[in-house]
Short mmCIF file of C-alpha atoms in Angstrom, two decimals:
data_model
loop_
_atom_site.label_atom_id
_atom_site.label_comp_id
_atom_site.label_asym_id
_atom_site.label_seq_id
_atom_site.Cartn_x
_atom_site.Cartn_y
_atom_site.Cartn_z
CA UNK A 651 1.95 12.19 -31.07
CA UNK A 652 -1.09 10.62 -32.75
CA UNK A 653 -0.93 7.79 -30.22
CA UNK A 654 -1.08 10.27 -27.31
CA UNK A 655 -4.03 12.04 -28.96
CA UNK A 656 -5.97 8.79 -29.30
CA UNK A 657 -5.22 7.92 -25.68
CA UNK A 658 -6.32 11.40 -24.59
CA UNK A 659 -9.61 10.92 -26.45
CA UNK A 660 -10.08 7.50 -24.79
CA UNK A 661 -9.47 8.99 -21.34
CA UNK A 662 -11.94 11.78 -22.12
CA UNK A 663 -14.64 9.30 -23.18
CA UNK A 664 -14.13 7.24 -20.02
CA UNK A 665 -14.19 10.23 -17.67
CA UNK A 666 -17.34 11.66 -19.25
CA UNK A 667 -19.14 8.54 -18.02
CA UNK A 668 -17.17 7.36 -15.00
CA UNK A 669 -14.89 8.85 -12.37
CA UNK A 670 -11.59 6.96 -12.24
CA UNK A 671 -8.52 7.67 -10.13
CA UNK A 672 -5.09 8.36 -11.64
CA UNK A 673 -3.93 4.83 -10.72
CA UNK A 674 -6.73 3.15 -12.69
CA UNK A 675 -6.39 5.48 -15.68
CA UNK A 676 -2.63 4.88 -15.78
CA UNK A 677 -3.22 1.12 -15.70
CA UNK A 678 -5.85 1.16 -18.47
CA UNK A 679 -3.75 3.20 -20.92
CA UNK A 680 -0.34 1.63 -20.16
CA UNK A 681 -0.57 -1.07 -22.84
CA UNK A 682 -1.42 1.43 -25.60
CA UNK A 683 1.57 3.59 -24.67
CA UNK A 684 3.93 0.63 -24.02
CA UNK A 685 4.67 2.06 -20.56
CA UNK A 686 4.46 0.71 -17.03
CA UNK A 687 1.16 1.45 -15.28
CA UNK A 688 1.51 4.18 -12.65
CA UNK A 689 -0.27 7.04 -10.94
CA UNK A 690 1.97 9.58 -12.68
CA UNK A 691 1.08 8.15 -16.10
CA UNK A 692 -2.61 8.53 -15.38
CA UNK A 693 -2.12 12.03 -14.03
CA UNK A 694 -0.59 13.16 -17.34
CA UNK A 695 -3.87 12.45 -19.13
CA UNK A 696 -6.40 13.48 -16.45
CA UNK A 697 -5.08 16.85 -15.22
CA UNK A 698 -7.43 18.77 -17.54
CA UNK A 699 -10.35 16.36 -17.44
CA UNK A 700 -11.19 15.72 -13.82
CA UNK A 701 -13.30 17.90 -11.62
CA UNK A 702 -11.92 19.26 -8.37
CA UNK A 703 -14.67 17.58 -6.32
CA UNK A 704 -13.28 14.50 -4.54
CA UNK A 705 -15.05 11.36 -5.70
CA UNK A 706 -14.68 7.63 -5.26
CA UNK A 707 -13.06 5.78 -8.15
CA UNK A 708 -15.66 3.67 -9.99
CA UNK A 709 -13.25 0.73 -10.24
CA UNK A 710 -10.99 0.55 -7.18
CA UNK A 711 -13.11 2.59 -4.70
CA UNK A 712 -9.92 4.57 -3.93
CA UNK A 713 -8.14 1.40 -2.77
CA UNK A 714 -4.85 2.61 -4.31
CA UNK A 715 -4.98 5.68 -2.05
CA UNK A 716 -5.07 3.38 1.01
CA UNK A 717 -2.02 1.30 0.15
CA UNK A 718 0.38 3.24 2.37
CA UNK A 719 -1.84 2.49 5.38
CA UNK A 720 -1.91 -1.19 4.40
CA UNK A 721 1.90 -1.21 4.14
CA UNK A 722 2.21 0.19 7.68
CA UNK A 723 -0.12 -2.55 8.89
CA UNK A 724 2.00 -5.20 7.12
CA UNK A 725 5.23 -3.79 8.59
CA UNK A 726 3.75 -3.85 12.08
CA UNK A 727 2.35 -7.39 11.76
CA UNK A 728 5.59 -8.81 10.36
CA UNK A 729 7.92 -7.08 12.82
CA UNK A 730 8.42 -10.25 14.90
CA UNK A 731 9.26 -12.43 11.88
CA UNK A 732 12.67 -13.12 10.41
CA UNK A 733 12.37 -13.11 6.60
CA UNK A 734 14.06 -12.01 3.39
CA UNK A 735 11.39 -12.90 0.80
CA UNK A 736 7.62 -12.47 0.67
CA UNK A 737 4.50 -12.86 -1.45
CA UNK A 738 1.27 -10.86 -1.29
CA UNK A 739 -2.25 -11.99 -2.07
CA UNK A 740 -5.37 -9.88 -1.68
CA UNK A 741 -9.13 -10.25 -1.37
CA UNK A 742 -11.22 -7.46 -2.90
CA UNK A 743 -14.89 -6.68 -2.88
CA UNK A 744 -16.43 -8.45 -5.91
CA UNK A 745 -17.71 -5.12 -7.25
CA UNK A 746 -14.11 -3.90 -7.78
CA UNK A 747 -13.20 -6.69 -10.21
CA UNK A 748 -16.67 -6.52 -11.79
CA UNK A 749 -16.38 -2.78 -12.46
CA UNK A 750 -12.88 -3.27 -13.88
CA UNK A 751 -14.34 -5.78 -16.35
CA UNK A 752 -17.15 -3.37 -17.24
CA UNK A 753 -14.77 -0.53 -18.16
CA UNK A 754 -12.37 -2.75 -20.11
CA UNK A 755 -15.23 -4.35 -22.03
CA UNK A 756 -17.17 -1.15 -22.75
CA UNK A 757 -14.13 0.75 -24.03
CA UNK A 758 -12.51 -2.29 -25.69
CA UNK A 759 -9.32 -2.12 -23.61
CA UNK A 760 -7.29 -5.32 -23.97
CA UNK A 761 -4.04 -6.70 -22.61
CA UNK A 762 -3.76 -4.57 -19.46
CA UNK A 763 -3.09 -5.88 -15.96
CA UNK A 764 -6.29 -6.35 -13.97
CA UNK A 765 -7.01 -4.23 -10.92
CA UNK A 766 -6.31 -6.99 -8.39
CA UNK A 767 -2.89 -7.82 -9.81
CA UNK A 768 -2.03 -4.12 -9.99
CA UNK A 769 -2.92 -3.67 -6.31
CA UNK A 770 -0.73 -6.66 -5.41
CA UNK A 771 2.10 -5.29 -7.54
CA UNK A 772 1.96 -1.85 -5.92
CA UNK A 773 1.85 -3.40 -2.44
CA UNK A 774 4.81 -5.62 -3.25
CA UNK A 775 6.88 -2.75 -4.61
CA UNK A 776 6.21 -0.54 -1.60
CA UNK A 777 6.66 -3.31 0.98
CA UNK A 778 9.94 -4.53 -0.56
CA UNK A 779 11.36 -1.03 -0.25
CA UNK A 780 10.13 -0.53 3.32
CA UNK A 781 11.03 -3.99 4.67
CA UNK A 782 14.27 -4.34 2.66
CA UNK A 783 13.12 -7.69 1.31
CA UNK A 784 12.38 -9.31 -2.05
CA UNK A 785 9.21 -10.51 -3.73
CA UNK A 786 9.30 -14.27 -4.35
CA UNK A 787 6.41 -16.00 -6.13
CA UNK A 788 7.85 -19.53 -5.79
CA UNK A 789 8.99 -20.12 -2.23
CA UNK A 790 8.53 -17.01 -0.06
CA UNK A 791 9.45 -16.90 3.63
CA UNK A 792 6.25 -14.96 4.40
CA UNK A 793 2.93 -14.87 2.58
CA UNK A 794 0.59 -11.95 3.29
CA UNK A 795 -3.14 -12.22 2.77
CA UNK A 796 -4.67 -8.74 2.66
CA UNK A 797 -8.45 -8.67 2.93
CA UNK A 798 -9.73 -5.27 1.80
CA UNK A 799 -13.28 -6.27 2.75
CA UNK A 800 -12.54 -6.24 6.48
CA UNK A 801 -9.14 -4.46 6.46
CA UNK A 802 -7.35 -7.50 7.88
CA UNK A 803 -3.79 -8.71 7.29
CA UNK A 804 -2.94 -12.38 7.85
CA UNK A 805 0.57 -13.83 7.67
CA UNK A 806 1.70 -17.37 6.86
CA UNK A 807 5.32 -18.24 7.57
CA UNK A 808 6.80 -21.00 5.40
CA UNK A 809 7.83 -24.07 7.42
CA UNK A 810 11.43 -24.65 8.45
CA UNK A 811 12.84 -28.20 8.52
CA UNK A 812 15.37 -29.84 10.85
CA UNK A 813 17.20 -33.14 10.79
CA UNK A 814 18.69 -34.75 13.86
CA UNK A 815 19.18 -37.92 15.90
CA UNK A 816 18.37 -38.68 19.51
CA UNK A 817 19.68 -41.12 22.07
CA UNK A 818 17.54 -42.14 25.03
CA UNK A 819 19.17 -43.20 28.28
CA UNK A 820 16.18 -43.92 30.52
CA UNK A 821 13.40 -46.46 30.35
CA UNK A 822 9.65 -45.84 30.64
CA UNK A 823 9.95 -42.76 28.47
CA UNK A 824 7.66 -43.02 25.42
CA UNK A 825 8.66 -41.90 21.95
CA UNK A 826 5.34 -40.31 20.99
CA UNK A 827 3.19 -37.83 22.89
CA UNK A 828 -0.57 -37.95 23.24
CA UNK A 829 -2.39 -35.20 21.37
CA UNK A 830 -4.35 -32.52 23.20
CA UNK A 831 -7.77 -33.96 24.08
CA UNK A 832 -9.48 -30.68 23.33
CA UNK A 833 -8.25 -30.21 19.72
CA UNK A 834 -6.88 -33.68 18.80
CA UNK A 835 -3.52 -32.17 17.90
CA UNK A 836 -4.71 -29.28 15.71
CA UNK A 837 -3.71 -26.63 18.26
CA UNK A 838 -5.97 -24.59 20.52
CA UNK A 839 -5.88 -22.19 23.47
CA UNK A 840 -6.04 -25.11 25.89
CA UNK A 841 -2.67 -26.52 24.69
CA UNK A 842 -1.17 -23.12 23.79
CA UNK A 843 -1.53 -24.16 20.13
CA UNK A 844 1.24 -26.79 20.17
CA UNK A 845 -1.30 -29.66 19.92
CA UNK A 846 0.26 -31.88 22.61
CA UNK A 847 -1.16 -32.98 25.96
CA UNK A 848 2.18 -32.38 27.70
CA UNK A 849 5.91 -32.82 27.06
CA UNK A 850 6.62 -36.11 28.88
CA UNK A 851 8.05 -37.99 25.91
CA UNK A 852 10.75 -37.84 23.24
CA UNK A 853 8.29 -36.02 20.97
CA UNK A 854 7.33 -33.63 23.75
CA UNK A 855 10.92 -32.75 24.59
CA UNK A 856 11.89 -32.18 20.95
CA UNK A 857 8.73 -30.13 20.33
CA UNK A 858 9.27 -27.99 23.42
CA UNK A 859 12.90 -27.34 22.46
CA UNK A 860 12.17 -26.47 18.81
CA UNK A 861 9.11 -24.31 19.52
CA UNK A 862 11.19 -22.22 21.92
CA UNK A 863 14.20 -21.95 19.61
CA UNK A 864 12.26 -20.96 16.49
CA UNK A 865 9.42 -19.11 18.24
CA UNK A 866 6.90 -21.27 16.40
CA UNK A 867 3.39 -22.46 17.13
CA UNK A 868 3.70 -26.16 16.44
CA UNK A 869 5.98 -28.88 15.09
CA UNK A 870 5.35 -32.15 13.28
CA UNK A 871 7.93 -34.93 13.68
CA UNK A 872 8.63 -37.59 11.08
CA UNK A 873 10.17 -40.57 12.87
CA UNK A 874 12.64 -42.96 11.27
CA UNK A 875 11.34 -46.05 13.04
CA UNK A 876 9.95 -46.41 16.53
CA UNK A 877 10.55 -48.09 19.88
CA UNK A 878 8.80 -49.14 23.06
CA UNK A 879 8.74 -46.73 25.97
CA UNK A 880 11.11 -49.07 27.87
CA UNK A 881 13.61 -49.26 24.98
CA UNK A 882 16.95 -47.47 25.16
CA UNK A 883 18.53 -45.78 22.13
CA UNK A 884 22.33 -45.62 22.08
CA UNK A 885 25.10 -45.44 19.49
CA UNK A 886 24.52 -42.86 16.76
CA UNK A 887 20.86 -42.43 17.81
CA UNK A 888 17.51 -42.58 16.02
CA UNK A 889 17.12 -40.15 13.08
CA UNK A 890 14.14 -37.84 12.86
CA UNK A 891 12.87 -34.91 10.80
CA UNK A 892 11.01 -31.91 12.20
CA UNK A 893 8.63 -29.67 10.29
CA UNK A 894 8.41 -26.35 12.14
CA UNK A 895 5.08 -24.62 11.52
CA UNK A 896 4.70 -20.82 11.47
CA UNK A 897 8.25 -20.05 12.66
CA UNK A 898 9.12 -16.47 13.58
CA UNK A 899 12.84 -17.28 13.46
CA UNK A 900 14.16 -18.84 10.25
CA UNK A 901 17.94 -18.82 10.53
CA UNK A 902 19.58 -19.91 13.74
CA UNK A 903 23.01 -20.98 14.87
CA UNK A 904 22.34 -24.51 16.16
CA UNK A 905 24.75 -26.61 18.14
CA UNK A 906 25.04 -30.20 16.98
CA UNK A 907 24.44 -31.57 20.49
CA UNK A 908 21.84 -30.72 23.14
CA UNK A 909 20.93 -32.45 26.40
CA UNK A 910 17.19 -32.44 27.15
CA UNK A 911 15.14 -34.19 29.81
CA UNK A 912 15.50 -37.92 29.10
CA UNK A 913 17.18 -37.61 25.70
CA UNK A 914 20.21 -36.17 23.94
CA UNK A 915 20.05 -34.59 20.49
CA UNK A 916 22.87 -35.22 18.01
CA UNK A 917 23.81 -33.98 14.53
CA UNK A 918 21.06 -31.35 14.65
CA UNK A 919 20.88 -29.07 11.60
CA UNK A 920 18.54 -27.20 9.30
CA UNK A 921 17.71 -28.78 5.93
CA UNK A 922 15.83 -27.47 2.90
CA UNK A 923 13.02 -30.02 3.09
CA UNK A 924 12.14 -33.37 4.57
CA UNK A 925 11.87 -36.48 2.35
CA UNK A 926 8.45 -37.11 0.82
CA UNK A 927 8.85 -40.88 0.71
CA UNK A 928 9.69 -43.34 3.47
CA UNK A 929 13.36 -43.53 4.40
CA UNK A 930 14.95 -47.03 4.33
CA UNK A 931 17.16 -47.88 7.29
CA UNK A 932 18.80 -50.76 9.14
CA UNK A 933 18.61 -51.23 12.91
CA UNK A 934 21.01 -53.08 15.17
CA UNK A 935 18.89 -54.38 18.06
CA UNK A 936 19.65 -56.16 21.34
CA UNK A 937 16.66 -58.25 22.45
CA UNK A 938 16.09 -59.84 25.87
CA UNK A 939 14.01 -63.03 25.51
CA UNK A 940 12.38 -65.30 28.07
CA UNK A 941 11.13 -68.80 27.15
CA UNK A 942 8.39 -70.93 28.68
CA UNK A 943 10.48 -74.14 28.62
CA UNK A 944 14.24 -74.63 28.98
CA UNK A 945 16.06 -73.68 25.78
CA UNK A 946 17.29 -76.53 23.56
CA UNK A 947 20.88 -75.91 22.40
CA UNK A 948 20.39 -77.80 19.13
CA UNK A 949 17.27 -75.82 18.26
CA UNK A 950 19.05 -72.59 19.16
CA UNK A 951 21.43 -73.20 16.27
CA UNK A 952 18.46 -72.73 13.93
CA UNK A 953 18.66 -69.04 14.75
CA UNK A 954 21.84 -68.76 12.70
CA UNK A 955 20.04 -70.06 9.60
CA UNK A 956 17.92 -66.91 9.30
CA UNK A 957 21.00 -64.74 8.70
CA UNK A 958 20.88 -63.16 5.22
CA UNK A 959 17.30 -64.31 4.71
CA UNK A 960 14.02 -62.44 4.56
CA UNK A 961 11.17 -62.22 7.00
CA UNK A 962 7.61 -62.24 5.69
CA UNK A 963 5.29 -59.90 7.55
CA UNK A 964 1.60 -60.56 6.92
CA UNK A 965 -0.32 -57.30 7.35
CA UNK A 966 -3.94 -56.99 8.39
CA UNK A 967 -4.91 -56.18 4.79
CA UNK A 968 -3.39 -59.55 3.79
CA UNK A 969 -0.39 -57.97 2.08
CA UNK A 970 3.00 -59.59 2.59
CA UNK A 971 5.94 -57.29 3.31
CA UNK A 972 9.45 -58.70 3.11
CA UNK A 973 12.27 -57.47 5.34
CA UNK A 974 15.86 -58.67 5.45
CA UNK A 975 17.88 -60.01 8.38
CA UNK A 976 21.55 -59.14 7.80
CA UNK A 977 23.09 -60.58 10.93
CA UNK A 978 22.00 -62.46 14.04
CA UNK A 979 23.86 -63.71 17.13
CA UNK A 980 22.64 -65.11 20.43
CA UNK A 981 23.80 -65.84 23.97
CA UNK A 982 22.04 -67.87 26.64
CA UNK A 983 21.95 -66.07 29.97
CA UNK A 984 20.28 -68.99 31.77
CA UNK A 985 18.20 -72.04 30.87
CA UNK A 986 15.13 -69.94 29.98
CA UNK A 987 16.68 -66.61 28.99
CA UNK A 988 18.38 -65.42 25.87
CA UNK A 989 19.96 -62.30 24.45
CA UNK A 990 19.80 -61.79 20.71
CA UNK A 991 21.80 -59.25 18.70
CA UNK A 992 20.48 -58.72 15.19
CA UNK A 993 20.71 -56.27 12.28
CA UNK A 994 17.44 -55.97 10.37
CA UNK A 995 15.62 -53.72 7.96
CA UNK A 996 13.65 -50.92 9.55
CA UNK A 997 10.00 -51.71 10.04
CA UNK A 998 10.43 -55.21 11.46
CA UNK A 999 8.07 -55.62 14.46
CA UNK A 1000 10.59 -56.93 16.99
CA UNK A 1001 8.07 -58.37 19.47
CA UNK A 1002 6.23 -60.13 16.66
CA UNK A 1003 9.46 -61.72 15.47
CA UNK A 1004 10.03 -63.16 18.96
CA UNK A 1005 6.50 -64.28 19.73
CA UNK A 1006 4.15 -66.53 17.77
CA UNK A 1007 2.67 -64.10 15.27
CA UNK A 1008 2.10 -63.02 11.68
CA UNK A 1009 5.88 -62.76 11.11
CA UNK A 1010 7.42 -65.79 9.44
CA UNK A 1011 9.74 -67.20 10.58
CA UNK A 1012 9.49 -66.23 14.26
CA UNK A 1013 11.52 -67.29 17.27
CA UNK A 1014 8.72 -69.20 19.01
CA UNK A 1015 8.27 -71.52 16.03
CA UNK A 1016 11.99 -71.90 15.36
CA UNK A 1017 12.72 -72.97 18.94
CA UNK A 1018 9.43 -74.86 19.37
CA UNK A 1019 9.14 -73.03 22.65
CA UNK A 1020 6.87 -70.14 23.59
CA UNK A 1021 9.05 -67.05 23.79
CA UNK A 1022 8.36 -63.60 25.15
CA UNK A 1023 10.16 -60.35 24.32
CA UNK A 1024 11.11 -58.81 27.67
CA UNK A 1025 12.61 -55.66 26.15
CA UNK A 1026 14.65 -54.52 23.16
CA UNK A 1027 17.19 -51.73 22.81
CA UNK A 1028 18.63 -50.05 19.70
CA UNK A 1029 22.41 -49.92 19.40
CA UNK A 1030 22.72 -48.33 15.99
CA UNK A 1031 20.47 -47.07 13.21
CA UNK A 1032 21.85 -46.59 9.69
CA UNK A 1033 20.00 -44.64 6.99
CA UNK A 1034 20.31 -46.25 3.56
CA UNK A 1035 19.78 -43.08 1.46
CA UNK A 1036 20.86 -39.45 1.14
CA UNK A 1037 17.61 -38.10 2.64
CA UNK A 1038 19.31 -36.17 5.43
CA UNK A 1039 22.12 -34.62 3.38
CA UNK A 1040 20.20 -31.61 2.00
#
């Protein structure tokens, strides 16, 4: 009883100097009464104190009275998104937080939730009920940014991740796509915000497919190795990860296999996240080689000596990277042509291994004969970690 009397006196002192709404009064006295802040709590202590003339709250500028309108705006803006969790952030006029500090300091009110957090809390409670979703501060599907200065509502949709493999059955089809010249890949009206010049590549076909399926703006692909545009990819296919930006659809029944223009997708599925570090892998490659001089059979046997050894790759920054050769076989097709089958660590520059280059050893030096890589195809790619199992 004495506690309520002291709170009533505090409310009276505040309202003699400032007009505050029931929301702000309820928030400021909640700690003293060990109750949750609410409009109804404030109303209990202001019913006999406030004048009937409608005024603007000194702290929140009647922002709490506008929350239902904001909720309707949020519902409308999020209607095309698939989500089950959300988070709300807000931008207020600086004077609102400043005035909140003034009142709490002047009347020595400590330990109560500040006005901005209370607004976010009320929005979250109302929106969760309306949208049948849950507030999630760690990893929300949607994040709302409510700007009370210009009455805007912006939405960020958490990325969705895919893992898959692709096989490529036609030559002269590049892996990567050129970025839009107008925005350099950032996304603009000119490229319909996907950031690509067109879709005439492996990247373009995957991007086009995923953007349509998940109703997203843009995708970023993390390749597990690369190939020439003339290279074929067979066997189990090349692995890749896709980060889908601003998806409207989050959960989708995906078939494991799709046939696109120039490529086939295999083992396609959603994963929780893509690996942060590089993914180690081994490639089985078939290489067509042409030599300047007729091939010497005795020197060809030297090829077998590099099995279970390491290549040294000298980078431009003078660092030496070591990669292993696990298996190597060869077959002469004529006096100046050769086919090589080899299993090597991912990241070995195949053309550099064939030609005289910064890779040691290389075929040209081993055979003492200038060699050229005509083309190389990938027969199998094996990931050496559990990166794609999440």
